C-alpha cells in the first residue's frame, strides 16, 4: 500500500527513518550489552546508577530489562565505566556485546534490588559517601524509542560529562525501543506516572538534601504529569528538597502543557525548558498529533517563558544526532559554565531576557545559546 501513500504520509515515513537510535553504531544494545566486564578500573571512570523501572525483567544474559510493562515498580544497581578515549557528548557503544572497557561504555557490576526499602538503603548508602552539603540526587527520565541499555548509557554520559557529584537515579519506563511503537511508548509513559510519583516521593524521603530532575522527550510527559499529581494530592511533604528541573525537548502538546502548568502553578524553583526549532523527532510527533505544536520545538519561546520557566534555545547549536533530538546531552559538557550563566540571574527587560551566553560557554559550544528568563 506504500505505493499509494500521500505526500504527507511519505514525509512522515522519512521522519521515521531519521528519528531512529541516538547511537551511531551498527546495532542497538538490546541483549548482552549489560554483561559485567572484568578488568582494571585504573584507566576508566566508573559511575554507579540506581534504577527504578516499570520495565519487565529480561532473563537473557546481559540484558536485565526489556521493553514490556510490568505491574509493579522494580529496581537495580548498575556500575558503568566510561572509556579513557571518551569524547564529551558521545556514547561509545561497542559494535558487539559486551564491549571492552578501553574503548566503550561497559557494565562492571549489576544487581537487582528487591523492594522500596532496599532501594532507599542503597540510595542512602550512596549519599553517605558524599559530605554534608553535597548530598544531592540527579533523577533522569528518558524519552521515546529508548532501549534499557541506551537510557542507562546516555544517563551515564550526562553524569560523567557534567562531573556531577550527585547520586544518579534513572527512572526508566517501558519503551520498546522501536520507531514504529510510538503509540505503545506513549501509553507506557502514561502508565508510568504513578510509579514516577512514587519514586520521587521515595527519593524525597531519603537522606538527600536536594533532588534535581532531568527529563528528555516523552519522558517529560511522565515527569510533568507526576508533578501535577503531587500538586493535586495536596501532600507536599519534602517537596522543598526539589532543586532545579530541566525539561529537555519536551514531547508534550503545547496547549496540554499550559493546562498542566496552570494546575501546578508558577514554579518557585528553577525550571528550565530546553528547545530546538530544528528537532526532527518532534516534527514527527507533531505530525502524528495532527499538527499540534510540541513544547520542545515551540517557535515562540517567549510564550513558554511567560509561564514562569526559563527557556534555553539550542536551535543554533549543531546537534550530534541526525534528528537534532539529543542536543541536551551536549549541555552536560559545559555544566559548570552553564550553571554560572544561569546563576547570575537574567534581567526582566526584553533586551536582557533575550541573551546570548558568551565567554567560555559560547566558546566551548561553538554556537550561541539563547536564554530567555521567565517573568
Short mmCIF file of C-alpha atoms in Angstrom, two decimals:
data_model
loop_
_atom_site.label_atom_id
_atom_site.label_comp_id
_atom_site.label_asym_id
_atom_site.label_seq_id
_atom_site.Cartn_x
_atom_site.Cartn_y
_atom_site.Cartn_z
CA UNK A 1 0.00 0.00 0.00
CA UNK A 2 3.00 2.31 0.35
CA UNK A 3 2.94 2.90 -3.39
CA UNK A 4 -0.27 4.85 -2.89
CA UNK A 5 0.90 6.81 0.16
CA UNK A 6 0.18 10.50 0.12
CA UNK A 7 2.99 13.04 0.11
CA UNK A 8 2.17 13.79 3.74
CA UNK A 9 2.49 10.13 4.71
CA UNK A 10 5.71 9.80 2.72
CA UNK A 11 7.13 12.75 4.63
CA UNK A 12 6.15 11.11 7.91
CA UNK A 13 7.86 7.87 6.85
CA UNK A 14 11.03 9.79 6.08
CA UNK A 15 10.87 11.30 9.55
CA UNK A 16 10.54 7.79 10.96
CA UNK A 17 13.76 6.82 9.20
CA UNK A 18 15.81 9.70 10.57
CA UNK A 19 14.43 9.60 14.10
CA UNK A 20 15.95 6.25 14.87
CA UNK A 21 18.52 5.39 17.54
CA UNK A 22 20.69 8.09 19.09
CA UNK A 23 23.77 5.88 18.95
CA UNK A 24 25.93 5.74 15.85
CA UNK A 25 26.60 2.01 15.70
CA UNK A 26 25.80 -0.97 13.53
CA UNK A 27 23.44 -2.49 16.08
CA UNK A 28 21.47 -1.29 19.07
CA UNK A 29 22.27 -2.59 22.57
CA UNK A 30 19.32 -4.90 23.07
CA UNK A 31 20.78 -8.06 24.58
CA UNK A 32 24.14 -8.93 26.08
CA UNK A 33 25.46 -5.37 26.36
CA UNK A 34 24.97 -5.29 30.13
CA UNK A 35 27.09 -8.36 30.84
CA UNK A 36 29.57 -7.33 33.56
CA UNK A 37 33.10 -6.95 32.18
CA UNK A 38 36.09 -7.55 34.43
CA UNK A 39 39.39 -5.74 34.21
CA UNK A 40 41.39 -2.96 35.78
CA UNK A 41 39.44 0.17 36.67
CA UNK A 42 42.58 2.30 36.91
CA UNK A 43 42.19 3.57 33.34
CA UNK A 44 38.42 4.11 33.36
CA UNK A 45 35.88 6.24 35.24
CA UNK A 46 33.06 4.38 36.96
CA UNK A 47 29.56 5.53 37.94
CA UNK A 48 27.01 3.59 39.97
CA UNK A 49 23.50 4.21 38.67
CA UNK A 50 20.47 3.33 40.78
CA UNK A 51 17.47 2.27 38.70
CA UNK A 52 13.72 2.47 39.24
CA UNK A 53 11.73 0.97 36.39
CA UNK A 54 8.34 -0.14 35.12
CA UNK A 55 10.06 -2.48 32.64
CA UNK A 56 9.81 -6.26 32.78
CA UNK A 57 12.87 -8.21 33.89
CA UNK A 58 14.62 -9.97 30.99
CA UNK A 59 16.23 -13.31 31.74
CA UNK A 60 18.54 -13.18 28.73
CA UNK A 61 22.16 -12.82 29.92
CA UNK A 62 23.42 -9.25 29.99
CA UNK A 63 20.02 -7.67 29.38
CA UNK A 64 18.35 -7.06 32.78
CA UNK A 65 15.17 -5.37 31.49
CA UNK A 66 13.24 -5.31 28.20
CA UNK A 67 10.56 -3.05 26.76
CA UNK A 68 7.48 -4.78 28.12
CA UNK A 69 5.46 -3.36 31.02
CA UNK A 70 5.29 -4.82 34.49
CA UNK A 71 2.60 -4.23 37.07
CA UNK A 72 4.98 -3.28 39.88
CA UNK A 73 7.97 -0.99 40.25
CA UNK A 74 11.35 -2.72 40.10
CA UNK A 75 14.88 -1.60 40.99
CA UNK A 76 18.51 -2.30 40.24
CA UNK A 77 22.01 -1.00 40.88
CA UNK A 78 24.43 -0.90 37.94
CA UNK A 79 28.02 0.30 37.78
CA UNK A 80 29.08 1.57 34.35
CA UNK A 81 32.59 2.51 33.26
CA UNK A 82 33.45 5.22 30.73
CA UNK A 83 36.47 4.56 28.47
CA UNK A 84 39.56 6.80 28.63
CA UNK A 85 39.02 7.61 24.93
CA UNK A 86 35.56 9.08 25.65
CA UNK A 87 34.60 12.16 23.63
CA UNK A 88 32.32 14.56 25.56
CA UNK A 89 28.72 14.37 24.38
CA UNK A 90 29.16 10.92 22.84
CA UNK A 91 28.23 7.42 23.94
CA UNK A 92 30.91 5.00 22.75
CA UNK A 93 28.91 1.83 22.24
CA UNK A 94 30.65 -1.43 21.35
CA UNK A 95 29.90 -2.90 17.93
CA UNK A 96 29.49 -6.32 19.57
CA UNK A 97 28.41 -7.14 23.11
CA UNK A 98 29.55 -6.67 25.79
CA UNK A 99 32.39 -4.40 24.71
CA UNK A 100 35.83 -3.51 26.05
CA UNK A 101 36.45 -1.02 28.89
CA UNK A 102 39.33 0.53 26.96
CA UNK A 103 37.11 1.68 24.09
CA UNK A 104 33.43 1.54 25.04
CA UNK A 105 30.85 2.02 27.79
CA UNK A 106 30.56 -1.27 29.65
CA UNK A 107 28.90 -2.58 32.80
CA UNK A 108 31.22 -3.54 35.65
CA UNK A 109 28.64 -4.79 38.11
CA UNK A 110 24.85 -5.21 38.11
CA UNK A 111 22.29 -6.50 40.58
CA UNK A 112 18.54 -6.34 41.07
CA UNK A 113 17.24 -4.58 44.19
CA UNK A 114 14.10 -6.05 45.69
CA UNK A 115 11.65 -3.61 47.23
CA UNK A 116 11.38 0.05 48.17
CA UNK A 117 13.25 -0.27 51.45
CA UNK A 118 16.26 -1.91 49.85
CA UNK A 119 16.26 0.81 47.19
CA UNK A 120 16.23 3.55 49.84
CA UNK A 121 19.00 1.80 51.77
CA UNK A 122 21.13 1.69 48.61
CA UNK A 123 20.40 5.36 47.93
CA UNK A 124 21.25 6.44 51.48
CA UNK A 125 24.48 4.42 51.34
CA UNK A 126 25.49 6.34 48.21
CA UNK A 127 24.51 9.66 49.79
CA UNK A 128 26.56 8.89 52.89
CA UNK A 129 29.67 8.78 50.68
CA UNK A 130 29.15 12.49 49.96
CA UNK A 131 29.96 15.16 52.57
CA UNK A 132 27.09 17.15 54.13
CA UNK A 133 26.06 19.93 51.75
CA UNK A 134 26.75 17.74 48.71
CA UNK A 135 24.18 15.01 49.29
CA UNK A 136 22.20 15.56 46.13
CA UNK A 137 20.34 13.27 43.75
CA UNK A 138 20.04 13.64 39.97
CA UNK A 139 16.91 11.88 38.65
CA UNK A 140 16.75 11.23 34.89
CA UNK A 141 13.69 10.18 32.88
CA UNK A 142 14.47 9.10 29.30
CA UNK A 143 12.38 9.56 26.18
CA UNK A 144 10.66 7.63 23.38
CA UNK A 145 12.31 4.85 21.36
CA UNK A 146 14.83 4.04 24.08
CA UNK A 147 16.05 0.58 24.99
CA UNK A 148 17.05 -0.01 28.60
CA UNK A 149 20.79 -0.09 27.88
CA UNK A 150 20.52 3.07 25.76
CA UNK A 151 18.88 5.04 28.56
CA UNK A 152 21.44 3.73 31.04
CA UNK A 153 24.44 4.62 28.90
CA UNK A 154 23.07 8.02 27.87
CA UNK A 155 22.49 8.95 31.51
CA UNK A 156 25.99 7.76 32.41
CA UNK A 157 27.39 10.02 29.70
CA UNK A 158 25.48 13.01 31.09
CA UNK A 159 26.65 12.27 34.64
CA UNK A 160 30.25 11.82 33.52
CA UNK A 161 30.48 14.86 31.26
CA UNK A 162 28.79 17.17 33.76
CA UNK A 163 31.12 16.00 36.54
CA UNK A 164 28.02 15.66 38.69
CA UNK A 165 28.66 14.78 42.33
CA UNK A 166 25.01 13.86 42.83
CA UNK A 167 23.84 10.27 43.22
CA UNK A 168 22.43 9.33 39.79
CA UNK A 169 18.99 7.69 39.69
CA UNK A 170 17.49 6.51 36.40
CA UNK A 171 13.73 6.19 36.09
CA UNK A 172 13.13 4.08 33.01
CA UNK A 173 9.66 3.29 31.71
CA UNK A 174 8.66 0.55 29.27
CA UNK A 175 9.75 1.81 25.87
CA UNK A 176 10.12 -0.93 23.26
CA UNK A 177 12.91 0.97 21.54
CA UNK A 178 11.24 0.85 18.12
CA UNK A 179 10.34 3.84 15.97
CA UNK A 180 7.09 2.13 14.92
CA UNK A 181 5.96 1.76 18.55
CA UNK A 182 5.23 5.45 19.23
CA UNK A 183 1.68 4.80 20.47
CA UNK A 184 2.81 1.91 22.69
CA UNK A 185 5.55 4.09 24.15
CA UNK A 186 3.15 6.96 24.73
CA UNK A 187 0.76 4.68 26.60
CA UNK A 188 3.66 3.18 28.58
CA UNK A 189 4.75 6.66 29.60
CA UNK A 190 1.23 7.49 30.74
CA UNK A 191 1.00 4.24 32.70
CA UNK A 192 4.27 5.10 34.48
CA UNK A 193 3.02 8.37 36.04
CA UNK A 194 2.08 6.85 39.39
CA UNK A 195 5.34 4.93 39.63
CA UNK A 196 7.40 8.05 38.92
CA UNK A 197 5.45 9.92 41.59
CA UNK A 198 6.12 7.05 43.99
CA UNK A 199 9.82 7.00 43.08
CA UNK A 200 10.11 10.75 43.54
CA UNK A 201 8.46 10.55 46.96
CA UNK A 202 10.87 7.76 47.97
CA UNK A 203 13.85 9.88 46.95
CA UNK A 204 12.48 12.96 48.73
CA UNK A 205 12.03 10.88 51.90
CA UNK A 206 15.66 9.70 51.74
CA UNK A 207 18.66 11.49 53.24
CA UNK A 208 19.05 13.56 50.09
CA UNK A 209 19.43 17.29 50.72
CA UNK A 210 18.42 18.26 47.19
CA UNK A 211 16.85 16.44 44.24
CA UNK A 212 17.43 17.77 40.73
CA UNK A 213 15.47 16.36 37.80
CA UNK A 214 16.26 15.96 34.10
CA UNK A 215 13.65 14.61 31.68
CA UNK A 216 14.01 14.10 27.94
CA UNK A 217 11.47 13.93 25.11
CA UNK A 218 8.45 11.78 26.02
CA UNK A 219 9.90 11.39 29.49
CA UNK A 220 8.72 14.94 30.11
CA UNK A 221 5.12 13.76 29.82
CA UNK A 222 5.71 11.32 32.65
CA UNK A 223 7.57 13.93 34.73
CA UNK A 224 5.14 16.82 34.37
CA UNK A 225 2.15 14.54 34.98
CA UNK A 226 3.84 13.27 38.18
CA UNK A 227 4.40 16.87 39.31
CA UNK A 228 0.75 17.63 38.58
CA UNK A 229 -0.41 14.61 40.58
CA UNK A 230 1.71 15.63 43.55
CA UNK A 231 0.22 19.12 43.47
CA UNK A 232 -3.35 17.80 43.21
CA UNK A 233 -2.79 15.36 46.08
CA UNK A 234 -2.01 18.21 48.46
CA UNK A 235 0.72 16.05 50.05
CA UNK A 236 3.73 18.29 49.51
CA UNK A 237 5.88 16.72 52.23
CA UNK A 238 9.61 17.10 51.47
CA UNK A 239 8.94 18.78 48.09
CA UNK A 240 11.09 21.66 49.30
CA UNK A 241 14.04 19.39 48.51
CA UNK A 242 13.34 19.66 44.79
CA UNK A 243 16.02 21.83 43.22
CA UNK A 244 16.34 22.54 39.51
CA UNK A 245 14.15 20.84 36.90
CA UNK A 246 15.36 20.53 33.30
CA UNK A 247 12.76 19.58 30.68
CA UNK A 248 14.75 18.74 27.53
CA UNK A 249 12.97 18.57 24.16
CA UNK A 250 9.56 18.01 25.76
CA UNK A 251 7.26 15.86 23.63
CA UNK A 252 4.12 17.43 25.08
CA UNK A 253 1.31 19.23 23.27
CA UNK A 254 1.85 22.93 23.99
CA UNK A 255 -1.80 23.50 24.95
CA UNK A 256 -1.72 20.48 27.27
CA UNK A 257 1.46 21.78 28.88
CA UNK A 258 -0.21 25.10 29.59
CA UNK A 259 -3.05 23.34 31.39
CA UNK A 260 -0.55 21.27 33.37
CA UNK A 261 1.32 24.40 34.43
CA UNK A 262 -1.89 26.13 35.43
CA UNK A 263 -2.62 23.24 37.80
CA UNK A 264 0.96 23.06 39.11
CA UNK A 265 1.27 26.82 39.47
CA UNK A 266 4.15 29.16 38.76
CA UNK A 267 7.33 27.39 39.85
CA UNK A 268 9.15 28.71 42.91
CA UNK A 269 12.26 26.69 41.99
CA UNK A 270 14.20 26.95 38.71
CA UNK A 271 12.51 25.17 35.80
CA UNK A 272 14.41 25.14 32.51
CA UNK A 273 12.95 24.06 29.16
CA UNK A 274 15.48 23.11 26.50
CA UNK A 275 14.09 23.62 23.00
CA UNK A 276 15.32 23.43 19.42
CA UNK A 277 13.23 24.50 16.45
CA UNK A 278 15.05 22.03 14.16
CA UNK A 279 14.14 18.95 16.20
CA UNK A 280 13.12 16.42 13.54
CA UNK A 281 11.86 13.83 16.03
CA UNK A 282 9.42 16.33 17.49
CA UNK A 283 8.41 17.22 13.95
CA UNK A 284 7.31 13.60 13.55
CA UNK A 285 5.44 13.76 16.85
CA UNK A 286 3.75 16.95 15.72
CA UNK A 287 2.62 15.22 12.52
CA UNK A 288 1.12 12.29 14.45
CA UNK A 289 -0.64 14.77 16.74
CA UNK A 290 -2.40 16.44 13.82
CA UNK A 291 -0.07 19.40 13.58
CA UNK A 292 -0.21 20.38 17.26
CA UNK A 293 2.98 22.15 18.36
CA UNK A 294 5.21 20.29 20.82
CA UNK A 295 6.79 22.20 23.70
CA UNK A 296 10.29 21.19 22.61
CA UNK A 297 10.05 22.81 19.17
CA UNK A 298 7.84 25.76 20.05
CA UNK A 299 8.51 28.71 17.76
CA UNK A 300 7.52 31.27 20.38
CA UNK A 301 9.98 30.84 23.25
CA UNK A 302 8.63 33.89 25.00
CA UNK A 303 5.23 32.20 25.26
CA UNK A 304 6.89 29.47 27.33
CA UNK A 305 8.87 31.95 29.41
CA UNK A 306 5.62 33.70 30.32
CA UNK A 307 4.66 30.53 32.22
CA UNK A 308 7.44 31.27 34.69
CA UNK A 309 10.10 28.95 33.25
CA UNK A 310 13.50 29.74 31.75
CA UNK A 311 13.93 28.71 28.11
CA UNK A 312 17.29 27.53 26.77
CA UNK A 313 17.07 27.70 22.97
CA UNK A 314 19.59 25.41 21.25
CA UNK A 315 18.34 25.95 17.69
CA UNK A 316 21.68 27.44 16.63
CA UNK A 317 23.67 24.60 18.17
CA UNK A 318 24.69 21.87 15.73
CA UNK A 319 23.42 18.54 17.04
CA UNK A 320 25.37 15.28 17.16
CA UNK A 321 22.39 13.20 16.05
CA UNK A 322 20.62 13.37 12.70
CA UNK A 323 17.29 14.25 14.31
CA UNK A 324 18.68 17.10 16.48
CA UNK A 325 16.77 15.47 19.34
CA UNK A 326 19.64 14.84 21.77
CA UNK A 327 21.24 18.26 21.97
CA UNK A 328 20.60 18.29 25.71
CA UNK A 329 23.39 15.71 26.10
CA UNK A 330 25.89 18.26 24.80
CA UNK A 331 24.94 20.67 27.57
CA UNK A 332 26.46 18.26 30.07
CA UNK A 333 29.93 19.08 28.77
CA UNK A 334 29.50 22.70 29.88
CA UNK A 335 27.53 22.04 33.04
CA UNK A 336 29.62 24.24 35.38
CA UNK A 337 29.84 27.10 32.87
CA UNK A 338 26.11 26.95 32.13
CA UNK A 339 25.44 26.92 35.85
CA UNK A 340 27.43 30.12 36.25
CA UNK A 341 25.48 31.85 33.49
CA UNK A 342 22.12 30.80 34.92
CA UNK A 343 23.22 31.50 38.48
CA UNK A 344 23.89 35.16 37.72
CA UNK A 345 20.21 35.65 37.05
CA UNK A 346 18.71 37.15 33.93
CA UNK A 347 17.19 40.58 33.72
CA UNK A 348 13.49 41.22 33.35
CA UNK A 349 13.53 43.63 30.43
CA UNK A 350 13.02 42.27 26.92
CA UNK A 351 16.55 43.25 25.96
CA UNK A 352 18.02 41.50 28.99
CA UNK A 353 15.84 38.39 28.77
CA UNK A 354 16.95 37.56 25.26
CA UNK A 355 20.62 36.97 25.91
CA UNK A 356 23.32 35.04 24.15
CA UNK A 357 25.53 33.07 26.50
CA UNK A 358 29.04 34.13 25.54
CA UNK A 359 32.50 33.82 27.01
CA UNK A 360 33.65 30.36 27.98
CA UNK A 361 30.26 28.78 27.42
CA UNK A 362 29.87 30.11 23.89
CA UNK A 363 33.42 29.20 23.02
CA UNK A 364 33.02 25.61 24.18
CA UNK A 365 29.78 25.04 22.31
CA UNK A 366 30.97 26.89 19.24
CA UNK A 367 27.49 28.36 18.79
CA UNK A 368 25.31 30.79 20.73
CA UNK A 369 22.69 29.69 23.20
CA UNK A 370 19.69 31.94 23.60
CA UNK A 371 18.38 32.14 27.14
CA UNK A 372 15.01 33.68 27.86
CA UNK A 373 14.09 34.12 31.51
CA UNK A 374 10.60 33.63 32.85
CA UNK A 375 8.75 36.55 34.32
#
